[in-house]
Structure formats: C-alpha cells, structure tokens
mmCIF file of N, CA and C in Angstrom:
data_model
loop_
_atom_site.group_PDB
_atom_site.id
_atom_site.type_symbol
_atom_site.label_atom_id
_atom_site.label_comp_id
_atom_site.label_asym_id
_atom_site.label_seq_id
_atom_site.Cartn_x
_atom_site.Cartn_y
_atom_site.Cartn_z
ATOM 1 N N LEU A 1 99.146 107.013 93.158
ATOM 2 C CA LEU A 1 99.427 107.019 91.736
ATOM 3 C C LEU A 1 100.924 106.865 91.543
ATOM 4 N N LEU A 2 101.302 105.893 90.751
ATOM 5 C CA LEU A 2 102.693 105.733 90.338
ATOM 6 C C LEU A 2 102.739 106.151 88.883
ATOM 7 N N PHE A 3 103.460 107.219 88.592
ATOM 8 C CA PHE A 3 103.418 107.839 87.265
ATOM 9 C C PHE A 3 104.833 107.829 86.686
ATOM 10 N N SER A 4 105.035 107.021 85.663
ATOM 11 C CA SER A 4 106.356 106.863 85.056
ATOM 12 C C SER A 4 106.418 107.565 83.704
ATOM 13 N N ASN A 5 107.498 108.302 83.518
ATOM 14 C CA ASN A 5 107.759 108.983 82.248
ATOM 15 C C ASN A 5 109.251 108.873 81.945
ATOM 16 N N LYS A 6 109.594 109.070 80.690
ATOM 17 C CA LYS A 6 111.010 109.033 80.330
ATOM 18 C C LYS A 6 111.744 110.238 80.905
ATOM 19 N N GLU A 7 111.183 111.431 80.692
ATOM 20 C CA GLU A 7 111.824 112.667 81.139
ATOM 21 C C GLU A 7 110.801 113.569 81.818
ATOM 22 N N HIS A 8 111.299 114.512 82.595
ATOM 23 C CA HIS A 8 110.424 115.437 83.315
ATOM 24 C C HIS A 8 109.460 116.163 82.378
ATOM 25 N N ARG A 9 109.945 116.567 81.220
ATOM 26 C CA ARG A 9 109.102 117.315 80.278
ATOM 27 C C ARG A 9 107.920 116.495 79.764
ATOM 28 N N ASP A 10 107.949 115.171 79.946
ATOM 29 C CA ASP A 10 106.878 114.294 79.485
ATOM 30 C C ASP A 10 105.706 114.202 80.464
ATOM 31 N N ILE A 11 105.890 114.677 81.692
ATOM 32 C CA ILE A 11 104.842 114.556 82.713
ATOM 33 C C ILE A 11 103.713 115.537 82.397
ATOM 34 N N ILE A 12 102.497 115.005 82.273
ATOM 35 C CA ILE A 12 101.341 115.873 82.045
ATOM 36 C C ILE A 12 100.644 116.138 83.380
ATOM 37 N N MET A 13 100.174 117.349 83.560
ATOM 38 C CA MET A 13 99.404 117.768 84.726
ATOM 39 C C MET A 13 100.114 117.482 86.054
ATOM 40 N N GLU A 14 101.407 117.666 86.083
ATOM 41 C CA GLU A 14 102.170 117.364 87.297
ATOM 42 C C GLU A 14 101.706 118.189 88.497
ATOM 43 N N ARG A 15 101.563 119.485 88.312
ATOM 44 C CA ARG A 15 101.137 120.341 89.436
ATOM 45 C C ARG A 15 99.759 119.960 89.942
ATOM 46 N N GLU A 16 98.841 119.713 89.002
ATOM 47 C CA GLU A 16 97.479 119.356 89.389
ATOM 48 C C GLU A 16 97.455 118.019 90.136
ATOM 49 N N LEU A 17 98.166 117.029 89.613
ATOM 50 C CA LEU A 17 98.200 115.725 90.271
ATOM 51 C C LEU A 17 98.832 115.827 91.653
ATOM 52 N N SER A 18 99.898 116.576 91.760
ATOM 53 C CA SER A 18 100.549 116.765 93.060
ATOM 54 C C SER A 18 99.607 117.455 94.032
ATOM 55 N N HIS A 19 98.869 118.444 93.546
ATOM 56 C CA HIS A 19 97.921 119.168 94.399
ATOM 57 C C HIS A 19 96.784 118.247 94.841
ATOM 58 N N TRP A 20 96.175 117.554 93.913
ATOM 59 C CA TRP A 20 95.033 116.690 94.217
ATOM 60 C C TRP A 20 95.418 115.495 95.075
ATOM 61 N N LEU A 21 96.585 114.910 94.806
ATOM 62 C CA LEU A 21 96.963 113.661 95.460
ATOM 63 C C LEU A 21 97.986 113.829 96.574
ATOM 64 N N GLY A 22 98.588 115.011 96.656
ATOM 65 C CA GLY A 22 99.563 115.264 97.714
ATOM 66 C C GLY A 22 100.650 114.205 97.734
ATOM 67 N N GLY A 23 100.837 113.588 98.882
ATOM 68 C CA GLY A 23 101.866 112.572 99.038
ATOM 69 C C GLY A 23 101.496 111.221 98.447
ATOM 70 N N GLU A 24 100.367 111.145 97.786
ATOM 71 C CA GLU A 24 99.918 109.866 97.226
ATOM 72 C C GLU A 24 100.283 109.714 95.757
ATOM 73 N N VAL A 25 101.232 110.503 95.265
ATOM 74 C CA VAL A 25 101.705 110.367 93.881
ATOM 75 C C VAL A 25 103.230 110.249 93.897
ATOM 76 N N VAL A 26 103.725 109.315 93.102
ATOM 77 C CA VAL A 26 105.173 109.125 92.954
ATOM 78 C C VAL A 26 105.490 109.278 91.476
ATOM 79 N N PHE A 27 106.334 110.243 91.166
ATOM 80 C CA PHE A 27 106.773 110.445 89.787
ATOM 81 C C PHE A 27 108.136 109.778 89.632
ATOM 82 N N THR A 28 108.279 108.962 88.600
ATOM 83 C CA THR A 28 109.567 108.336 88.330
ATOM 84 C C THR A 28 109.960 108.606 86.882
ATOM 85 N N LEU A 29 111.220 108.896 86.695
ATOM 86 C CA LEU A 29 111.761 109.199 85.367
ATOM 87 C C LEU A 29 112.745 108.093 84.990
ATOM 88 N N THR A 30 112.606 107.553 83.789
ATOM 89 C CA THR A 30 113.460 106.434 83.397
ATOM 90 C C THR A 30 114.670 106.844 82.568
ATOM 91 N N LYS A 31 114.642 108.036 81.980
ATOM 92 C CA LYS A 31 115.758 108.465 81.120
ATOM 93 C C LYS A 31 116.421 109.752 81.608
ATOM 94 N N GLU A 32 116.031 110.207 82.804
ATOM 95 C CA GLU A 32 116.584 111.464 83.324
ATOM 96 C C GLU A 32 116.679 111.374 84.840
ATOM 97 N N ARG A 33 117.780 111.855 85.377
ATOM 98 C CA ARG A 33 117.920 111.965 86.830
ATOM 99 C C ARG A 33 117.599 113.404 87.202
ATOM 100 N N ARG A 34 116.748 113.545 88.227
ATOM 101 C CA ARG A 34 116.336 114.882 88.634
ATOM 102 C C ARG A 34 115.979 114.838 90.122
ATOM 103 N N ASN A 35 116.444 115.818 90.880
ATOM 104 C CA ASN A 35 116.147 115.875 92.310
ATOM 105 C C ASN A 35 114.639 115.888 92.541
ATOM 106 N N GLY A 36 114.202 115.103 93.520
ATOM 107 C CA GLY A 36 112.793 115.065 93.877
ATOM 108 C C GLY A 36 111.979 114.038 93.109
ATOM 109 N N TYR A 37 112.630 113.296 92.218
ATOM 110 C CA TYR A 37 111.939 112.296 91.401
ATOM 111 C C TYR A 37 112.671 110.970 91.532
ATOM 112 N N GLU A 38 111.903 109.902 91.504
ATOM 113 C CA GLU A 38 112.508 108.570 91.447
ATOM 114 C C GLU A 38 113.172 108.418 90.085
ATOM 115 N N ASN A 39 114.088 107.485 89.991
ATOM 116 C CA ASN A 39 114.754 107.213 88.718
ATOM 117 C C ASN A 39 114.802 105.702 88.510
ATOM 118 N N HIS A 40 113.605 105.114 88.358
ATOM 119 C CA HIS A 40 113.491 103.664 88.220
ATOM 120 C C HIS A 40 112.350 103.322 87.280
ATOM 121 N N ARG A 41 112.472 102.189 86.647
ATOM 122 C CA ARG A 41 111.341 101.627 85.912
ATOM 123 C C ARG A 41 110.353 101.077 86.938
ATOM 124 N N VAL A 42 109.082 101.071 86.582
ATOM 125 C CA VAL A 42 108.089 100.453 87.453
ATOM 126 C C VAL A 42 108.187 98.947 87.221
ATOM 127 N N ASN A 43 108.653 98.249 88.248
ATOM 128 C CA ASN A 43 108.811 96.793 88.177
ATOM 129 C C ASN A 43 108.400 96.227 89.535
ATOM 130 N N GLU A 44 108.649 94.948 89.740
ATOM 131 C CA GLU A 44 108.220 94.306 90.983
ATOM 132 C C GLU A 44 108.826 94.979 92.214
ATOM 133 N N ASN A 45 110.111 95.254 92.188
ATOM 134 C CA ASN A 45 110.757 95.899 93.345
ATOM 135 C C ASN A 45 110.207 97.291 93.601
ATOM 136 N N PHE A 46 109.963 98.042 92.543
ATOM 137 C CA PHE A 46 109.399 99.387 92.677
ATOM 138 C C PHE A 46 108.013 99.301 93.325
ATOM 139 N N LEU A 47 107.195 98.361 92.876
ATOM 140 C CA LEU A 47 105.854 98.199 93.446
ATOM 141 C C LEU A 47 105.925 97.795 94.913
ATOM 142 N N LYS A 48 106.809 96.885 95.258
ATOM 143 C CA LYS A 48 106.960 96.476 96.654
ATOM 144 C C LYS A 48 107.351 97.657 97.540
ATOM 145 N N LYS A 49 108.153 98.547 97.002
ATOM 146 C CA LYS A 49 108.599 99.721 97.760
ATOM 147 C C LYS A 49 107.463 100.718 97.987
ATOM 148 N N HIS A 50 106.578 100.875 96.996
ATOM 149 C CA HIS A 50 105.591 101.953 97.045
ATOM 150 C C HIS A 50 104.156 101.526 97.330
ATOM 151 N N VAL A 51 103.872 100.242 97.290
ATOM 152 C CA VAL A 51 102.504 99.773 97.535
ATOM 153 C C VAL A 51 102.511 98.905 98.784
ATOM 154 N N GLU A 52 101.756 99.320 99.782
ATOM 155 C CA GLU A 52 101.696 98.567 101.037
ATOM 156 C C GLU A 52 100.636 97.479 101.001
ATOM 157 N N ASP A 53 99.549 97.719 100.281
ATOM 158 C CA ASP A 53 98.399 96.820 100.316
ATOM 159 C C ASP A 53 97.939 96.506 98.893
ATOM 160 N N PHE A 54 98.108 95.270 98.494
ATOM 161 C CA PHE A 54 97.747 94.871 97.141
ATOM 162 C C PHE A 54 96.296 94.401 97.033
ATOM 163 N N SER A 55 95.498 94.634 98.073
ATOM 164 C CA SER A 55 94.090 94.256 98.009
ATOM 165 C C SER A 55 93.234 95.348 97.361
ATOM 166 N N HIS A 56 93.837 96.474 97.049
ATOM 167 C CA HIS A 56 93.103 97.567 96.407
ATOM 168 C C HIS A 56 92.948 97.301 94.913
ATOM 169 N N ARG A 57 92.186 98.163 94.243
ATOM 170 C CA ARG A 57 92.041 98.093 92.790
ATOM 171 C C ARG A 57 93.268 98.722 92.138
ATOM 172 N N PHE A 58 93.615 98.228 90.971
ATOM 173 C CA PHE A 58 94.737 98.752 90.199
ATOM 174 C C PHE A 58 94.241 99.106 88.814
ATOM 175 N N TYR A 59 94.563 100.314 88.370
ATOM 176 C CA TYR A 59 94.277 100.734 86.997
ATOM 177 C C TYR A 59 95.614 100.861 86.292
ATOM 178 N N LEU A 60 95.805 100.071 85.258
ATOM 179 C CA LEU A 60 97.072 100.057 84.529
ATOM 180 C C LEU A 60 96.879 100.741 83.190
ATOM 181 N N CYS A 61 97.803 101.605 82.860
ATOM 182 C CA CYS A 61 97.707 102.348 81.613
ATOM 183 C C CYS A 61 99.112 102.523 81.045
ATOM 184 N N GLY A 62 99.250 102.263 79.743
ATOM 185 C CA GLY A 62 100.543 102.424 79.098
ATOM 186 C C GLY A 62 100.651 101.496 77.913
ATOM 187 N N PRO A 63 101.847 101.337 77.396
ATOM 188 C CA PRO A 63 102.047 100.417 76.271
ATOM 189 C C PRO A 63 101.632 98.993 76.676
ATOM 190 N N TRP A 64 101.006 98.294 75.745
ATOM 191 C CA TRP A 64 100.442 96.984 76.059
ATOM 192 C C TRP A 64 101.445 96.013 76.687
ATOM 193 N N PRO A 65 102.677 95.882 76.207
ATOM 194 C CA PRO A 65 103.605 94.948 76.864
ATOM 195 C C PRO A 65 103.831 95.292 78.342
ATOM 196 N N MET A 66 103.892 96.577 78.661
ATOM 197 C CA MET A 66 104.065 96.991 80.054
ATOM 198 C C MET A 66 102.824 96.644 80.867
ATOM 199 N N VAL A 67 101.645 96.896 80.319
ATOM 200 C CA VAL A 67 100.400 96.596 81.022
ATOM 201 C C VAL A 67 100.321 95.094 81.323
ATOM 202 N N GLU A 68 100.659 94.274 80.350
ATOM 203 C CA GLU A 68 100.655 92.819 80.569
ATOM 204 C C GLU A 68 101.613 92.422 81.681
ATOM 205 N N ASP A 69 102.812 92.964 81.650
ATOM 206 C CA ASP A 69 103.801 92.656 82.691
ATOM 207 C C ASP A 69 103.320 93.120 84.066
ATOM 208 N N MET A 70 102.788 94.329 84.154
ATOM 209 C CA MET A 70 102.321 94.866 85.433
ATOM 210 C C MET A 70 101.146 94.072 85.967
ATOM 211 N N GLN A 71 100.265 93.615 85.078
ATOM 212 C CA GLN A 71 99.131 92.799 85.510
ATOM 213 C C GLN A 71 99.630 91.528 86.192
ATOM 214 N N LYS A 72 100.581 90.865 85.592
ATOM 215 C CA LYS A 72 101.138 89.643 86.169
ATOM 216 C C LYS A 72 101.802 89.929 87.515
ATOM 217 N N ILE A 73 102.523 91.030 87.583
ATOM 218 C CA ILE A 73 103.255 91.356 88.818
ATOM 219 C C ILE A 73 102.302 91.692 89.956
ATOM 220 N N VAL A 74 101.300 92.552 89.717
ATOM 221 C CA VAL A 74 100.409 92.925 90.832
ATOM 222 C C VAL A 74 99.596 91.724 91.314
ATOM 223 N N ILE A 75 99.243 90.834 90.408
ATOM 224 C CA ILE A 75 98.537 89.613 90.826
ATOM 225 C C ILE A 75 99.481 88.719 91.637
ATOM 226 N N LYS A 76 100.699 88.588 91.202
ATOM 227 C CA LYS A 76 101.695 87.807 91.946
ATOM 228 C C LYS A 76 101.883 88.360 93.360
ATOM 229 N N LEU A 77 101.802 89.689 93.486
ATOM 230 C CA LEU A 77 102.023 90.334 94.781
ATOM 231 C C LEU A 77 100.765 90.389 95.648
ATOM 232 N N GLY A 78 99.655 89.852 95.131
ATOM 233 C CA GLY A 78 98.470 89.750 95.982
ATOM 234 C C GLY A 78 97.199 90.399 95.478
ATOM 235 N N ALA A 79 97.235 91.100 94.374
ATOM 236 C CA ALA A 79 96.013 91.714 93.837
ATOM 237 C C ALA A 79 95.119 90.622 93.251
ATOM 238 N N LYS A 80 93.823 90.794 93.381
ATOM 239 C CA LYS A 80 92.882 89.869 92.749
ATOM 240 C C LYS A 80 92.750 90.253 91.283
ATOM 241 N N SER A 81 92.656 89.275 90.422
ATOM 242 C CA SER A 81 92.596 89.573 88.976
ATOM 243 C C SER A 81 91.414 90.459 88.631
ATOM 244 N N GLU A 82 90.291 90.300 89.342
ATOM 245 C CA GLU A 82 89.122 91.145 89.058
ATOM 246 C C GLU A 82 89.302 92.581 89.559
ATOM 247 N N SER A 83 90.348 92.823 90.327
ATOM 248 C CA SER A 83 90.644 94.177 90.815
ATOM 249 C C SER A 83 91.641 94.906 89.938
ATOM 250 N N VAL A 84 92.089 94.268 88.871
ATOM 251 C CA VAL A 84 93.058 94.874 87.960
ATOM 252 C C VAL A 84 92.316 95.313 86.707
ATOM 253 N N VAL A 85 92.303 96.615 86.460
ATOM 254 C CA VAL A 85 91.573 97.198 85.341
ATOM 255 C C VAL A 85 92.570 97.791 84.363
ATOM 256 N N PHE A 86 92.304 97.593 83.078
ATOM 257 C CA PHE A 86 93.164 98.158 82.047
ATOM 258 C C PHE A 86 92.367 98.244 80.755
ATOM 259 N N GLU A 87 92.857 99.060 79.841
ATOM 260 C CA GLU A 87 92.227 99.189 78.537
ATOM 261 C C GLU A 87 93.019 98.386 77.535
ATOM 262 N N LYS A 88 92.297 97.761 76.607
ATOM 263 C CA LYS A 88 92.973 96.996 75.559
ATOM 264 C C LYS A 88 93.022 97.811 74.301
#
C-alpha cells in the first residue's frame, strides 16, 4: 500500500494499516517533513522505487486527476489495463 497524505494528521487508521500490512505499507507526506515518513508525491519515480512488479493488480483511489495520471503511469510501467481498478 502506498498511502499519500498532505500531513501526518490526515492519515486514517495508520496504526491498523501498519499492523495489518507491516512492511508492506509506505506512508508519504506531501506538505510535512516527519521522521519515518517519505516526503514525496506519488509519481513515476516514486512508483519505480517502491513497486518491484507491475504485473499485480492496482487499486487507485483519490482525486480524479491523480487517478487518471496514476493509471497512465502504472500502465506505462508494465501493468495491464484490466489490472488497474478505480472508482469513477
């Protein structure tokens, strides 16, 4: 799980997600620097750093312009279009 928020206070269910997913969750903050958290927007470089295999399914959630951009990027990096799920 790659979970992006503006600030730490915006993260919902952080403890639960960390517990359930362990090392499989990356929290990134775009408007705040904080020890133990990434400080980057989710973009192509961020995905290349954190995703080893683009053959898996991707669930995209967020503002529609971001979802559209992420869909294009994950497909460019090797995801199949039918493996990319999002809500409209």
